[in-house]
């Protein structure tokens, strides 16, 4: 029995990092054990395949090879595997050269581990989630980025170009600007430090 509204700054959904990412469903072995990110990664991995199937979003369980090219790298694989096991990551199997050559002939020779991971269409996933919310009664407002926040004892008043929104609870999903949006309500205790990479396809 909630009235929900999604405030989107852009003129369409998935215009920011929701589409500008690798589309990888991470296995969770390279996240610090015990952290919030590790817990969310493990829970998300358990939920995302069923959710994507139910919403009709293209995805695939591909698995992921992490390859060692020398003995130091091989030792690091063991550290990553142990870390992943503490995080609850399933399917972390150390494989040898023969298995690597079978899975990916160009990958290397010393050793690797194979993790349960996958790929998904991130923009289609974002849009499907919003459409599902809308079908279940949520309101989706485009071009409605939050420009100011008044924190009152019983509610937040969020200013947007389309007018104010009064809310008892706010979930900040502003991507690379999440720290800036948090700062509208008071001093933010975190910073977003984005980085950019390139893929060879």
mmCIF file of C-alpha atoms in Angstrom:
data_model
loop_
_atom_site.group_PDB
_atom_site.id
_atom_site.type_symbol
_atom_site.label_atom_id
_atom_site.label_comp_id
_atom_site.label_asym_id
_atom_site.label_seq_id
_atom_site.Cartn_x
_atom_site.Cartn_y
_atom_site.Cartn_z
ATOM 1 C CA UNK A 1 0.000 0.000 0.000
ATOM 2 C CA UNK A 2 2.641 2.456 -1.122
ATOM 3 C CA UNK A 3 2.491 5.307 -3.590
ATOM 4 C CA UNK A 4 5.752 5.160 -5.515
ATOM 5 C CA UNK A 5 7.308 7.620 -7.923
ATOM 6 C CA UNK A 6 10.495 7.245 -9.951
ATOM 7 C CA UNK A 7 12.202 10.559 -10.704
ATOM 8 C CA UNK A 8 14.411 10.341 -13.797
ATOM 9 C CA UNK A 9 16.650 13.288 -14.679
ATOM 10 C CA UNK A 10 16.931 12.480 -18.390
ATOM 11 C CA UNK A 11 14.301 12.374 -21.141
ATOM 12 C CA UNK A 12 14.378 8.566 -21.197
ATOM 13 C CA UNK A 13 15.337 5.716 -18.913
ATOM 14 C CA UNK A 14 18.803 4.118 -18.978
ATOM 15 C CA UNK A 15 20.545 7.171 -20.396
ATOM 16 C CA UNK A 16 23.370 7.161 -17.817
ATOM 17 C CA UNK A 17 25.491 4.367 -16.354
ATOM 18 C CA UNK A 18 22.460 2.063 -16.501
ATOM 19 C CA UNK A 19 23.327 1.595 -20.162
ATOM 20 C CA UNK A 20 26.965 2.695 -20.210
ATOM 21 C CA UNK A 21 28.430 -0.369 -18.576
ATOM 22 C CA UNK A 22 29.792 -3.761 -19.555
ATOM 23 C CA UNK A 23 26.549 -5.693 -19.082
ATOM 24 C CA UNK A 24 28.423 -8.256 -16.965
ATOM 25 C CA UNK A 25 26.581 -10.081 -14.188
ATOM 26 C CA UNK A 26 29.420 -10.193 -11.678
ATOM 27 C CA UNK A 27 30.178 -13.363 -9.760
ATOM 28 C CA UNK A 28 31.271 -11.546 -6.587
ATOM 29 C CA UNK A 29 34.745 -12.987 -6.023
ATOM 30 C CA UNK A 30 36.598 -9.665 -6.286
ATOM 31 C CA UNK A 31 34.653 -7.802 -3.592
ATOM 32 C CA UNK A 32 35.843 -7.369 0.005
ATOM 33 C CA UNK A 33 34.180 -10.043 2.182
ATOM 34 C CA UNK A 34 31.723 -8.742 4.741
ATOM 35 C CA UNK A 35 31.127 -5.483 2.888
ATOM 36 C CA UNK A 36 27.687 -4.260 1.861
ATOM 37 C CA UNK A 37 28.773 -4.604 -1.759
ATOM 38 C CA UNK A 38 29.679 -8.262 -1.197
ATOM 39 C CA UNK A 39 26.296 -9.000 0.385
ATOM 40 C CA UNK A 40 24.397 -7.192 -2.369
ATOM 41 C CA UNK A 41 26.497 -8.875 -5.070
ATOM 42 C CA UNK A 42 25.714 -12.344 -3.701
ATOM 43 C CA UNK A 43 21.993 -11.596 -3.270
ATOM 44 C CA UNK A 44 21.805 -10.036 -6.733
ATOM 45 C CA UNK A 45 23.514 -13.003 -8.345
ATOM 46 C CA UNK A 46 20.948 -15.349 -6.795
ATOM 47 C CA UNK A 47 18.025 -13.211 -7.990
ATOM 48 C CA UNK A 48 18.958 -11.723 -11.349
ATOM 49 C CA UNK A 49 18.578 -14.711 -13.689
ATOM 50 C CA UNK A 50 15.025 -15.479 -12.548
ATOM 51 C CA UNK A 51 14.126 -11.803 -12.576
ATOM 52 C CA UNK A 52 15.541 -11.273 -16.070
ATOM 53 C CA UNK A 53 13.694 -14.355 -17.358
ATOM 54 C CA UNK A 54 10.427 -13.195 -15.801
ATOM 55 C CA UNK A 55 10.780 -9.744 -17.374
ATOM 56 C CA UNK A 56 11.831 -11.088 -20.783
ATOM 57 C CA UNK A 57 15.242 -9.385 -20.696
ATOM 58 C CA UNK A 58 18.008 -10.883 -22.892
ATOM 59 C CA UNK A 59 20.713 -12.496 -20.755
ATOM 60 C CA UNK A 60 23.011 -15.502 -20.767
ATOM 61 C CA UNK A 61 25.021 -17.506 -18.255
ATOM 62 C CA UNK A 62 28.423 -17.539 -19.898
ATOM 63 C CA UNK A 63 30.778 -18.235 -17.001
ATOM 64 C CA UNK A 64 33.986 -16.272 -16.586
ATOM 65 C CA UNK A 65 37.644 -17.284 -16.817
ATOM 66 C CA UNK A 66 40.173 -15.490 -14.634
ATOM 67 C CA UNK A 67 43.568 -16.425 -16.007
ATOM 68 C CA UNK A 68 47.012 -16.549 -14.372
ATOM 69 C CA UNK A 69 50.056 -16.022 -16.576
ATOM 70 C CA UNK A 70 52.716 -16.692 -13.914
ATOM 71 C CA UNK A 71 53.110 -18.184 -10.439
ATOM 72 C CA UNK A 72 52.287 -14.902 -8.697
ATOM 73 C CA UNK A 73 49.089 -14.777 -10.692
ATOM 74 C CA UNK A 74 48.318 -18.374 -9.777
ATOM 75 C CA UNK A 75 48.660 -17.560 -6.061
ATOM 76 C CA UNK A 76 46.394 -14.557 -6.548
ATOM 77 C CA UNK A 77 43.756 -16.847 -8.083
ATOM 78 C CA UNK A 78 43.674 -18.816 -4.836
ATOM 79 C CA UNK A 79 43.190 -15.588 -2.882
ATOM 80 C CA UNK A 80 40.324 -14.535 -5.177
ATOM 81 C CA UNK A 81 38.714 -17.965 -4.973
ATOM 82 C CA UNK A 82 38.861 -17.980 -1.155
ATOM 83 C CA UNK A 83 37.434 -14.463 -1.098
ATOM 84 C CA UNK A 84 34.630 -15.503 -3.452
ATOM 85 C CA UNK A 85 33.797 -18.533 -1.325
ATOM 86 C CA UNK A 86 33.506 -16.288 1.757
ATOM 87 C CA UNK A 87 31.142 -14.081 -0.261
ATOM 88 C CA UNK A 88 28.981 -17.068 -1.221
ATOM 89 C CA UNK A 89 29.935 -17.048 -4.895
ATOM 90 C CA UNK A 90 28.974 -20.423 -6.443
ATOM 91 C CA UNK A 91 30.955 -22.448 -8.971
ATOM 92 C CA UNK A 92 34.514 -21.222 -8.365
ATOM 93 C CA UNK A 93 36.473 -24.085 -9.891
ATOM 94 C CA UNK A 94 40.226 -23.917 -10.467
ATOM 95 C CA UNK A 95 40.890 -25.370 -13.912
ATOM 96 C CA UNK A 96 44.125 -26.339 -15.629
ATOM 97 C CA UNK A 97 45.651 -25.685 -19.012
ATOM 98 C CA UNK A 98 43.644 -28.351 -20.845
ATOM 99 C CA UNK A 99 40.340 -26.951 -19.645
ATOM 100 C CA UNK A 100 41.455 -23.399 -20.442
ATOM 101 C CA UNK A 101 42.390 -24.388 -23.990
ATOM 102 C CA UNK A 102 38.985 -26.003 -24.399
ATOM 103 C CA UNK A 103 37.073 -22.996 -23.028
ATOM 104 C CA UNK A 104 39.246 -20.297 -24.600
ATOM 105 C CA UNK A 105 42.258 -21.341 -26.731
ATOM 106 C CA UNK A 106 43.827 -17.847 -26.637
ATOM 107 C CA UNK A 107 43.631 -17.355 -22.856
ATOM 108 C CA UNK A 108 46.936 -18.607 -21.495
ATOM 109 C CA UNK A 109 48.536 -21.740 -20.136
ATOM 110 C CA UNK A 110 49.334 -21.650 -16.449
ATOM 111 C CA UNK A 111 45.980 -21.830 -14.719
ATOM 112 C CA UNK A 112 42.671 -20.188 -14.180
ATOM 113 C CA UNK A 113 39.477 -20.371 -12.299
ATOM 114 C CA UNK A 114 36.039 -20.554 -13.773
ATOM 115 C CA UNK A 115 33.284 -18.564 -12.064
ATOM 116 C CA UNK A 116 29.554 -18.495 -12.494
ATOM 117 C CA UNK A 117 28.923 -15.175 -14.251
ATOM 118 C CA UNK A 118 26.858 -13.920 -17.127
ATOM 119 C CA UNK A 119 25.893 -11.091 -19.410
ATOM 120 C CA UNK A 120 22.698 -9.061 -19.675
ATOM 121 C CA UNK A 121 21.319 -6.179 -21.702
ATOM 122 C CA UNK A 122 21.599 -3.435 -19.055
ATOM 123 C CA UNK A 123 19.388 -0.855 -20.744
ATOM 124 C CA UNK A 124 16.639 -3.375 -21.507
ATOM 125 C CA UNK A 125 16.846 -4.556 -17.882
ATOM 126 C CA UNK A 126 16.495 -0.985 -16.578
ATOM 127 C CA UNK A 127 13.508 -0.261 -18.817
ATOM 128 C CA UNK A 128 11.839 -3.594 -17.968
ATOM 129 C CA UNK A 129 12.155 -2.901 -14.229
ATOM 130 C CA UNK A 130 10.571 0.541 -14.639
ATOM 131 C CA UNK A 131 7.782 -0.828 -16.849
ATOM 132 C CA UNK A 132 7.054 -3.547 -14.286
ATOM 133 C CA UNK A 133 6.900 -0.935 -11.518
ATOM 134 C CA UNK A 134 4.568 1.218 -13.644
ATOM 135 C CA UNK A 135 2.251 -1.734 -14.330
ATOM 136 C CA UNK A 136 2.073 -2.260 -10.581
ATOM 137 C CA UNK A 137 1.018 1.307 -9.844
ATOM 138 C CA UNK A 138 4.267 3.282 -9.653
ATOM 139 C CA UNK A 139 4.532 6.627 -11.412
ATOM 140 C CA UNK A 140 7.511 7.300 -13.692
ATOM 141 C CA UNK A 141 8.432 10.955 -14.241
ATOM 142 C CA UNK A 142 10.994 11.793 -16.903
ATOM 143 C CA UNK A 143 12.966 15.058 -17.008
ATOM 144 C CA UNK A 144 12.449 15.291 -13.248
ATOM 145 C CA UNK A 145 15.904 15.330 -11.712
ATOM 146 C CA UNK A 146 16.128 16.359 -8.061
ATOM 147 C CA UNK A 147 17.575 19.865 -7.737
ATOM 148 C CA UNK A 148 17.064 20.462 -3.990
ATOM 149 C CA UNK A 149 15.964 18.529 -0.918
ATOM 150 C CA UNK A 150 14.318 19.820 2.241
ATOM 151 C CA UNK A 151 14.666 17.263 5.062
ATOM 152 C CA UNK A 152 11.799 17.656 7.504
ATOM 153 C CA UNK A 153 11.165 15.510 10.602
ATOM 154 C CA UNK A 154 8.462 13.435 8.901
ATOM 155 C CA UNK A 155 9.254 13.702 5.194
ATOM 156 C CA UNK A 156 11.471 14.940 2.388
ATOM 157 C CA UNK A 157 10.430 17.665 -0.028
ATOM 158 C CA UNK A 158 12.283 17.103 -3.294
ATOM 159 C CA UNK A 159 12.390 19.922 -5.810
ATOM 160 C CA UNK A 160 12.305 18.960 -9.490
ATOM 161 C CA UNK A 161 11.787 20.915 -12.755
ATOM 162 C CA UNK A 162 8.260 19.457 -12.815
ATOM 163 C CA UNK A 163 7.466 20.660 -9.286
ATOM 164 C CA UNK A 164 7.998 19.428 -5.714
ATOM 165 C CA UNK A 165 7.569 15.831 -4.555
ATOM 166 C CA UNK A 166 6.801 14.979 -0.930
ATOM 167 C CA UNK A 167 8.075 11.596 0.253
ATOM 168 C CA UNK A 168 8.404 9.712 3.527
ATOM 169 C CA UNK A 169 11.293 7.660 2.133
ATOM 170 C CA UNK A 170 13.813 8.293 -0.630
ATOM 171 C CA UNK A 171 15.974 5.691 -2.375
ATOM 172 C CA UNK A 172 18.876 7.399 -4.112
ATOM 173 C CA UNK A 173 19.706 5.612 -7.388
ATOM 174 C CA UNK A 174 21.354 8.540 -9.146
ATOM 175 C CA UNK A 175 24.305 6.589 -10.522
ATOM 176 C CA UNK A 176 27.447 8.668 -10.937
ATOM 177 C CA UNK A 177 25.646 11.628 -9.370
ATOM 178 C CA UNK A 178 24.435 9.709 -6.280
ATOM 179 C CA UNK A 179 26.858 11.560 -4.011
ATOM 180 C CA UNK A 180 25.713 14.932 -5.376
ATOM 181 C CA UNK A 181 22.051 14.021 -4.844
ATOM 182 C CA UNK A 182 22.832 12.784 -1.316
ATOM 183 C CA UNK A 183 24.585 16.090 -0.679
ATOM 184 C CA UNK A 184 21.341 17.979 -1.372
ATOM 185 C CA UNK A 185 19.934 16.494 1.851
ATOM 186 C CA UNK A 186 23.020 17.222 3.966
ATOM 187 C CA UNK A 187 26.712 16.326 4.022
ATOM 188 C CA UNK A 188 27.192 13.087 2.059
ATOM 189 C CA UNK A 189 29.395 10.476 3.757
ATOM 190 C CA UNK A 190 30.555 8.925 0.480
ATOM 191 C CA UNK A 191 32.054 9.917 -2.853
ATOM 192 C CA UNK A 192 31.495 8.378 -6.276
ATOM 193 C CA UNK A 193 34.834 7.826 -8.009
ATOM 194 C CA UNK A 194 33.977 6.657 -11.506
ATOM 195 C CA UNK A 195 36.429 5.090 -13.886
ATOM 196 C CA UNK A 196 36.240 4.232 -17.550
ATOM 197 C CA UNK A 197 37.603 1.292 -19.477
ATOM 198 C CA UNK A 198 37.673 -0.002 -23.003
ATOM 199 C CA UNK A 199 36.684 -3.383 -24.442
ATOM 200 C CA UNK A 200 38.184 -5.067 -27.448
ATOM 201 C CA UNK A 201 35.403 -6.869 -29.325
#
